[in-house]
Amino acid sequence: VALEQVLFISSSFDENQAIDISLCHYLLGITYIAKENHEKAVASLLLSLEMRKVQFGPNSVECAAVQDKLGKAYGKLREFDKALESLVEALRIRKIELGNDSIDYAHSVFNLSEVHIAMEKYSQAFNCLNEAIRVFDMFPDEAGSLLLDAVVMKGDSLFQLKDYPASVAVFQEAVEMFSHFSQSYGESVATLYYKLGLACSKMNAYE
């Protein structure tokens, strides 16, 4: 609400009162994503992107940040072509400007994997998750529970690809990791054990 109010009254500010409207739209877009109001998120992020292209240039990390969130919002709306376009652009910029060992690069790869999973393209998701995990491992504090999310999603992808032995190994890894995240992680350990048991059952490994 505060951001919306700032944007509403911004036209009354004089030129000596500096306010970054593109940042306000970006933060508002993130807020809408958190509230699962993805249509409004897209609208705010598109406004932010156009402003940031003028402010910083289309190949700037500032634009990449908006593209990344825009791709996430489009993915939630199941507008997959637009989601992929935005996320690939964010990934391209971040790889060039920040390198493929940066945490922001890993976030874009992870968000891309989520879209691939929603599209049931599990091989592509698996490849993205491997890359995201590689970088998240370098930044355990910054990555937080996203590292565990990525490992669980990797197990899910392997299960869908019917590589049950590999899926079992990944879910076992996730269970071992779980104690480090405790209540900060959304998926219960019971759900992880269920996935592990299901993968084992597919191998006829009931013991």
PDB file of C-alpha atoms in Angstrom:
ATOM      1  CA  VAL A   1       0.000   0.000   0.000  1.00  0.00           C
ATOM      2  CA  ALA A   2       2.819   2.424   0.871  1.00  0.00           C
ATOM      3  CA  LEU A   3       4.469   1.885  -2.526  1.00  0.00           C
ATOM      4  CA  GLU A   4       1.165   2.442  -4.313  1.00  0.00           C
ATOM      5  CA  GLN A   5       0.714   5.688  -2.400  1.00  0.00           C
ATOM      6  CA  VAL A   6       4.209   6.852  -3.352  1.00  0.00           C
ATOM      7  CA  LEU A   7       3.489   6.196  -7.020  1.00  0.00           C
ATOM      8  CA  PHE A   8       0.124   7.931  -6.774  1.00  0.00           C
ATOM      9  CA  ILE A   9       1.561  11.153  -5.334  1.00  0.00           C
ATOM     10  CA  SER A  10       4.865  11.086  -7.262  1.00  0.00           C
ATOM     11  CA  SER A  11       3.472  13.341 -10.004  1.00  0.00           C
ATOM     12  CA  SER A  12       3.186  16.150  -7.466  1.00  0.00           C
ATOM     13  CA  PHE A  13       6.893  16.012  -6.541  1.00  0.00           C
ATOM     14  CA  ASP A  14       9.089  18.741  -7.968  1.00  0.00           C
ATOM     15  CA  GLU A  15      12.319  17.928  -9.767  1.00  0.00           C
ATOM     16  CA  ASN A  16      14.385  18.628  -6.635  1.00  0.00           C
ATOM     17  CA  GLN A  17      12.676  15.784  -4.771  1.00  0.00           C
ATOM     18  CA  ALA A  18      14.439  12.701  -6.122  1.00  0.00           C
ATOM     19  CA  ILE A  19      12.451   9.466  -6.179  1.00  0.00           C
ATOM     20  CA  ASP A  20      13.251   6.334  -8.147  1.00  0.00           C
ATOM     21  CA  ILE A  21       9.893   5.465  -9.700  1.00  0.00           C
ATOM     22  CA  SER A  22      11.333   2.472 -11.540  1.00  0.00           C
ATOM     23  CA  LEU A  23      12.501   1.035  -8.214  1.00  0.00           C
ATOM     24  CA  CYS A  24       9.060   1.594  -6.707  1.00  0.00           C
ATOM     25  CA  HIS A  25       7.423  -0.309  -9.569  1.00  0.00           C
ATOM     26  CA  TYR A  26      10.013  -3.090  -9.215  1.00  0.00           C
ATOM     27  CA  LEU A  27       9.422  -3.445  -5.466  1.00  0.00           C
ATOM     28  CA  LEU A  28       5.685  -3.281  -6.008  1.00  0.00           C
ATOM     29  CA  GLY A  29       5.987  -6.085  -8.570  1.00  0.00           C
ATOM     30  CA  ILE A  30       7.860  -8.241  -6.051  1.00  0.00           C
ATOM     31  CA  THR A  31       5.172  -7.516  -3.467  1.00  0.00           C
ATOM     32  CA  TYR A  32       2.434  -8.573  -5.887  1.00  0.00           C
ATOM     33  CA  ILE A  33       4.300 -11.819  -6.648  1.00  0.00           C
ATOM     34  CA  ALA A  34       4.487 -12.571  -2.920  1.00  0.00           C
ATOM     35  CA  LYS A  35       0.741 -11.940  -2.688  1.00  0.00           C
ATOM     36  CA  GLU A  36       0.172 -14.142  -5.781  1.00  0.00           C
ATOM     37  CA  ASN A  37      -1.369 -11.240  -7.680  1.00  0.00           C
ATOM     38  CA  HIS A  38       0.637 -12.028 -10.781  1.00  0.00           C
ATOM     39  CA  GLU A  39      -1.324  -9.890 -13.256  1.00  0.00           C
ATOM     40  CA  LYS A  40      -0.560  -6.759 -11.247  1.00  0.00           C
ATOM     41  CA  ALA A  41       3.022  -7.938 -10.811  1.00  0.00           C
ATOM     42  CA  VAL A  42       3.481  -8.127 -14.567  1.00  0.00           C
ATOM     43  CA  ALA A  43       2.002  -4.654 -15.062  1.00  0.00           C
ATOM     44  CA  SER A  44       4.303  -3.076 -12.450  1.00  0.00           C
ATOM     45  CA  LEU A  45       7.382  -4.915 -13.648  1.00  0.00           C
ATOM     46  CA  LEU A  46       6.813  -3.961 -17.281  1.00  0.00           C
ATOM     47  CA  LEU A  47       6.658  -0.297 -16.244  1.00  0.00           C
ATOM     48  CA  SER A  48       9.836  -0.693 -14.222  1.00  0.00           C
ATOM     49  CA  LEU A  49      11.596  -2.412 -17.118  1.00  0.00           C
ATOM     50  CA  GLU A  50      10.826   0.365 -19.587  1.00  0.00           C
ATOM     51  CA  MET A  51      12.089   2.991 -17.153  1.00  0.00           C
ATOM     52  CA  ARG A  52      15.238   1.039 -16.313  1.00  0.00           C
ATOM     53  CA  LYS A  53      16.090   0.548 -19.977  1.00  0.00           C
ATOM     54  CA  VAL A  54      16.230   4.335 -20.263  1.00  0.00           C
ATOM     55  CA  GLN A  55      18.015   4.824 -16.931  1.00  0.00           C
ATOM     56  CA  PHE A  56      20.621   2.077 -17.119  1.00  0.00           C
ATOM     57  CA  GLY A  57      20.508   0.558 -20.601  1.00  0.00           C
ATOM     58  CA  PRO A  58      18.768  -2.639 -21.760  1.00  0.00           C
ATOM     59  CA  ASN A  59      21.778  -4.836 -20.955  1.00  0.00           C
ATOM     60  CA  SER A  60      22.194  -3.619 -17.380  1.00  0.00           C
ATOM     61  CA  VAL A  61      22.000  -5.785 -14.276  1.00  0.00           C
ATOM     62  CA  GLU A  62      19.167  -3.502 -13.128  1.00  0.00           C
ATOM     63  CA  CYS A  63      17.109  -4.588 -16.147  1.00  0.00           C
ATOM     64  CA  ALA A  64      18.127  -8.201 -15.580  1.00  0.00           C
ATOM     65  CA  ALA A  65      16.687  -8.054 -12.065  1.00  0.00           C
ATOM     66  CA  VAL A  66      13.334  -6.918 -13.457  1.00  0.00           C
ATOM     67  CA  GLN A  67      13.408  -9.501 -16.269  1.00  0.00           C
ATOM     68  CA  ASP A  68      14.028 -12.226 -13.711  1.00  0.00           C
ATOM     69  CA  LYS A  69      10.972 -11.304 -11.628  1.00  0.00           C
ATOM     70  CA  LEU A  70       8.911 -10.728 -14.762  1.00  0.00           C
ATOM     71  CA  GLY A  71       9.731 -14.245 -15.951  1.00  0.00           C
ATOM     72  CA  LYS A  72       8.673 -15.648 -12.596  1.00  0.00           C
ATOM     73  CA  ALA A  73       5.344 -13.791 -12.745  1.00  0.00           C
ATOM     74  CA  TYR A  74       4.678 -14.898 -16.325  1.00  0.00           C
ATOM     75  CA  GLY A  75       5.455 -18.463 -15.304  1.00  0.00           C
ATOM     76  CA  LYS A  76       2.865 -18.349 -12.530  1.00  0.00           C
ATOM     77  CA  LEU A  77       0.352 -17.115 -15.113  1.00  0.00           C
ATOM     78  CA  ARG A  78       1.384 -20.059 -17.345  1.00  0.00           C
ATOM     79  CA  GLU A  79       2.415 -17.663 -20.105  1.00  0.00           C
ATOM     80  CA  PHE A  80       5.419 -19.839 -20.717  1.00  0.00           C
ATOM     81  CA  ASP A  81       6.757 -18.274 -23.909  1.00  0.00           C
ATOM     82  CA  LYS A  82       6.951 -14.871 -22.217  1.00  0.00           C
ATOM     83  CA  ALA A  83       8.364 -16.427 -19.060  1.00  0.00           C
ATOM     84  CA  LEU A  84      11.160 -18.139 -20.969  1.00  0.00           C
ATOM     85  CA  GLU A  85      11.928 -15.016 -22.965  1.00  0.00           C
ATOM     86  CA  SER A  86      12.291 -12.881 -19.829  1.00  0.00           C
ATOM     87  CA  LEU A  87      14.275 -15.449 -17.857  1.00  0.00           C
ATOM     88  CA  VAL A  88      16.668 -16.244 -20.696  1.00  0.00           C
ATOM     89  CA  GLU A  89      17.299 -12.513 -21.139  1.00  0.00           C
ATOM     90  CA  ALA A  90      17.960 -12.111 -17.397  1.00  0.00           C
ATOM     91  CA  LEU A  91      20.278 -15.106 -17.515  1.00  0.00           C
ATOM     92  CA  ARG A  92      22.155 -13.753 -20.536  1.00  0.00           C
ATOM     93  CA  ILE A  93      22.777 -10.375 -18.926  1.00  0.00           C
ATOM     94  CA  ARG A  94      23.758 -11.773 -15.549  1.00  0.00           C
ATOM     95  CA  LYS A  95      26.152 -14.290 -17.085  1.00  0.00           C
ATOM     96  CA  ILE A  96      27.893 -11.541 -19.046  1.00  0.00           C
ATOM     97  CA  GLU A  97      27.912  -8.869 -16.354  1.00  0.00           C
ATOM     98  CA  LEU A  98      28.254 -10.945 -13.181  1.00  0.00           C
ATOM     99  CA  GLY A  99      29.634 -14.288 -14.325  1.00  0.00           C
ATOM    100  CA  ASN A 100      28.216 -17.787 -14.004  1.00  0.00           C
ATOM    101  CA  ASP A 101      29.418 -18.157 -10.419  1.00  0.00           C
ATOM    102  CA  SER A 102      27.246 -15.321  -9.102  1.00  0.00           C
ATOM    103  CA  ILE A 103      24.261 -15.845  -6.830  1.00  0.00           C
ATOM    104  CA  ASP A 104      22.035 -13.711  -9.097  1.00  0.00           C
ATOM    105  CA  TYR A 105      22.919 -15.931 -12.056  1.00  0.00           C
ATOM    106  CA  ALA A 106      21.938 -18.971  -9.972  1.00  0.00           C
ATOM    107  CA  HIS A 107      18.593 -17.381  -9.062  1.00  0.00           C
ATOM    108  CA  SER A 108      17.779 -16.938 -12.753  1.00  0.00           C
ATOM    109  CA  VAL A 109      18.754 -20.532 -13.537  1.00  0.00           C
ATOM    110  CA  PHE A 110      16.608 -21.743 -10.634  1.00  0.00           C
ATOM    111  CA  ASN A 111      13.605 -19.691 -11.784  1.00  0.00           C
ATOM    112  CA  LEU A 112      14.085 -21.107 -15.279  1.00  0.00           C
ATOM    113  CA  SER A 113      13.961 -24.621 -13.849  1.00  0.00           C
ATOM    114  CA  GLU A 114      10.612 -23.851 -12.211  1.00  0.00           C
ATOM    115  CA  VAL A 115       9.155 -22.883 -15.584  1.00  0.00           C
ATOM    116  CA  HIS A 116      10.518 -26.040 -17.215  1.00  0.00           C
ATOM    117  CA  ILE A 117       8.911 -28.145 -14.477  1.00  0.00           C
ATOM    118  CA  ALA A 118       5.583 -26.360 -14.957  1.00  0.00           C
ATOM    119  CA  MET A 119       5.907 -27.159 -18.673  1.00  0.00           C
ATOM    120  CA  GLU A 120       6.765 -30.801 -17.790  1.00  0.00           C
ATOM    121  CA  LYS A 121      10.141 -30.467 -19.501  1.00  0.00           C
ATOM    122  CA  TYR A 122      12.022 -32.410 -16.870  1.00  0.00           C
ATOM    123  CA  SER A 123      15.297 -32.934 -18.719  1.00  0.00           C
ATOM    124  CA  GLN A 124      15.719 -29.180 -19.159  1.00  0.00           C
ATOM    125  CA  ALA A 125      14.703 -28.631 -15.519  1.00  0.00           C
ATOM    126  CA  PHE A 126      17.256 -31.205 -14.360  1.00  0.00           C
ATOM    127  CA  ASN A 127      20.058 -29.455 -16.249  1.00  0.00           C
ATOM    128  CA  CYS A 128      19.077 -26.061 -14.830  1.00  0.00           C
ATOM    129  CA  LEU A 129      18.850 -27.435 -11.296  1.00  0.00           C
ATOM    130  CA  ASN A 130      22.301 -28.999 -11.502  1.00  0.00           C
ATOM    131  CA  GLU A 131      23.716 -25.607 -12.488  1.00  0.00           C
ATOM    132  CA  ALA A 132      21.755 -23.748  -9.789  1.00  0.00           C
ATOM    133  CA  ILE A 133      22.900 -26.222  -7.125  1.00  0.00           C
ATOM    134  CA  ARG A 134      26.507 -25.848  -8.257  1.00  0.00           C
ATOM    135  CA  VAL A 135      26.407 -22.118  -7.566  1.00  0.00           C
ATOM    136  CA  PHE A 136      24.153 -22.221  -4.493  1.00  0.00           C
ATOM    137  CA  ASP A 137      26.708 -24.553  -2.896  1.00  0.00           C
ATOM    138  CA  MET A 138      29.204 -21.673  -3.085  1.00  0.00           C
ATOM    139  CA  PHE A 139      26.871 -19.340  -1.165  1.00  0.00           C
ATOM    140  CA  PRO A 140      25.114 -21.464   1.503  1.00  0.00           C
ATOM    141  CA  ASP A 141      24.193 -18.457   3.645  1.00  0.00           C
ATOM    142  CA  GLU A 142      22.802 -16.389   0.769  1.00  0.00           C
ATOM    143  CA  ALA A 143      21.104 -19.309  -0.965  1.00  0.00           C
ATOM    144  CA  GLY A 144      19.367 -20.425   2.220  1.00  0.00           C
ATOM    145  CA  SER A 145      16.516 -22.861   1.706  1.00  0.00           C
ATOM    146  CA  LEU A 146      16.693 -22.346  -2.075  1.00  0.00           C
ATOM    147  CA  LEU A 147      19.533 -24.876  -2.090  1.00  0.00           C
ATOM    148  CA  LEU A 148      17.282 -27.480  -0.478  1.00  0.00           C
ATOM    149  CA  ASP A 149      14.420 -26.500  -2.810  1.00  0.00           C
ATOM    150  CA  ALA A 150      16.690 -27.089  -5.784  1.00  0.00           C
ATOM    151  CA  VAL A 151      17.810 -30.498  -4.501  1.00  0.00           C
ATOM    152  CA  VAL A 152      14.213 -31.620  -3.900  1.00  0.00           C
ATOM    153  CA  MET A 153      13.155 -30.381  -7.338  1.00  0.00           C
ATOM    154  CA  LYS A 154      16.096 -32.266  -8.845  1.00  0.00           C
ATOM    155  CA  GLY A 155      14.792 -35.429  -7.177  1.00  0.00           C
ATOM    156  CA  ASP A 156      11.296 -34.712  -8.493  1.00  0.00           C
ATOM    157  CA  SER A 157      12.656 -34.242 -12.019  1.00  0.00           C
ATOM    158  CA  LEU A 158      14.610 -37.491 -11.894  1.00  0.00           C
ATOM    159  CA  PHE A 159      11.494 -39.290 -10.643  1.00  0.00           C
ATOM    160  CA  GLN A 160       9.471 -37.925 -13.569  1.00  0.00           C
ATOM    161  CA  LEU A 161      12.267 -39.048 -15.908  1.00  0.00           C
ATOM    162  CA  LYS A 162      11.929 -42.534 -14.353  1.00  0.00           C
ATOM    163  CA  ASP A 163      15.523 -42.541 -13.138  1.00  0.00           C
ATOM    164  CA  TYR A 164      14.437 -43.972  -9.801  1.00  0.00           C
ATOM    165  CA  PRO A 165      17.878 -44.944  -8.388  1.00  0.00           C
ATOM    166  CA  ALA A 166      19.184 -41.407  -8.948  1.00  0.00           C
ATOM    167  CA  SER A 167      15.949 -39.962  -7.538  1.00  0.00           C
ATOM    168  CA  VAL A 168      16.355 -42.054  -4.386  1.00  0.00           C
ATOM    169  CA  ALA A 169      19.921 -40.811  -3.927  1.00  0.00           C
ATOM    170  CA  VAL A 170      18.868 -37.167  -4.309  1.00  0.00           C
ATOM    171  CA  PHE A 171      15.922 -37.473  -1.905  1.00  0.00           C
ATOM    172  CA  GLN A 172      18.252 -39.113   0.640  1.00  0.00           C
ATOM    173  CA  GLU A 173      20.560 -36.137   0.268  1.00  0.00           C
ATOM    174  CA  ALA A 174      17.612 -33.782   0.803  1.00  0.00           C
ATOM    175  CA  VAL A 175      16.576 -35.597   3.990  1.00  0.00           C
ATOM    176  CA  GLU A 176      20.117 -35.244   5.327  1.00  0.00           C
ATOM    177  CA  MET A 177      20.088 -31.537   4.473  1.00  0.00           C
ATOM    178  CA  PHE A 178      16.699 -30.913   6.063  1.00  0.00           C
ATOM    179  CA  SER A 179      17.957 -30.627   9.643  1.00  0.00           C
ATOM    180  CA  HIS A 180      19.945 -27.520   8.699  1.00  0.00           C
ATOM    181  CA  PHE A 181      16.799 -25.634   7.657  1.00  0.00           C
ATOM    182  CA  SER A 182      14.314 -26.704  10.379  1.00  0.00           C
ATOM    183  CA  GLN A 183      11.185 -24.546  10.361  1.00  0.00           C
ATOM    184  CA  SER A 184      12.472 -22.139   7.722  1.00  0.00           C
ATOM    185  CA  TYR A 185      11.770 -24.718   5.024  1.00  0.00           C
ATOM    186  CA  GLY A 186       8.232 -25.072   3.720  1.00  0.00           C
ATOM    187  CA  GLU A 187       8.216 -28.739   2.781  1.00  0.00           C
ATOM    188  CA  SER A 188       7.962 -31.099   5.759  1.00  0.00           C
ATOM    189  CA  VAL A 189      10.433 -33.890   6.288  1.00  0.00           C
ATOM    190  CA  ALA A 190       7.454 -36.272   6.170  1.00  0.00           C
ATOM    191  CA  THR A 191       6.824 -35.224   2.570  1.00  0.00           C
ATOM    192  CA  LEU A 192      10.479 -35.846   1.742  1.00  0.00           C
ATOM    193  CA  TYR A 193      10.294 -39.321   3.280  1.00  0.00           C
ATOM    194  CA  TYR A 194       7.134 -39.976   1.279  1.00  0.00           C
ATOM    195  CA  LYS A 195       8.901 -39.024  -1.944  1.00  0.00           C
ATOM    196  CA  LEU A 196      11.860 -41.164  -0.966  1.00  0.00           C
ATOM    197  CA  GLY A 197       9.611 -44.123  -0.218  1.00  0.00           C
ATOM    198  CA  LEU A 198       7.726 -43.704  -3.465  1.00  0.00           C
ATOM    199  CA  ALA A 199      10.956 -43.635  -5.459  1.00  0.00           C
ATOM    200  CA  CYS A 200      12.184 -46.719  -3.602  1.00  0.00           C
ATOM    201  CA  SER A 201       8.916 -48.527  -4.352  1.00  0.00           C
ATOM    202  CA  LYS A 202       9.456 -47.927  -8.045  1.00  0.00           C
ATOM    203  CA  MET A 203      12.730 -49.804  -7.689  1.00  0.00           C
ATOM    204  CA  ASN A 204      10.935 -52.592  -5.790  1.00  0.00           C
ATOM    205  CA  ALA A 205      13.187 -51.689  -2.877  1.00  0.00           C
ATOM    206  CA  TYR A 206      10.728 -51.942  -0.005  1.00  0.00           C
ATOM    207  CA  GLU A 207      13.245 -52.649   2.710  1.00  0.00           C
TER     208      GLU A 207
END
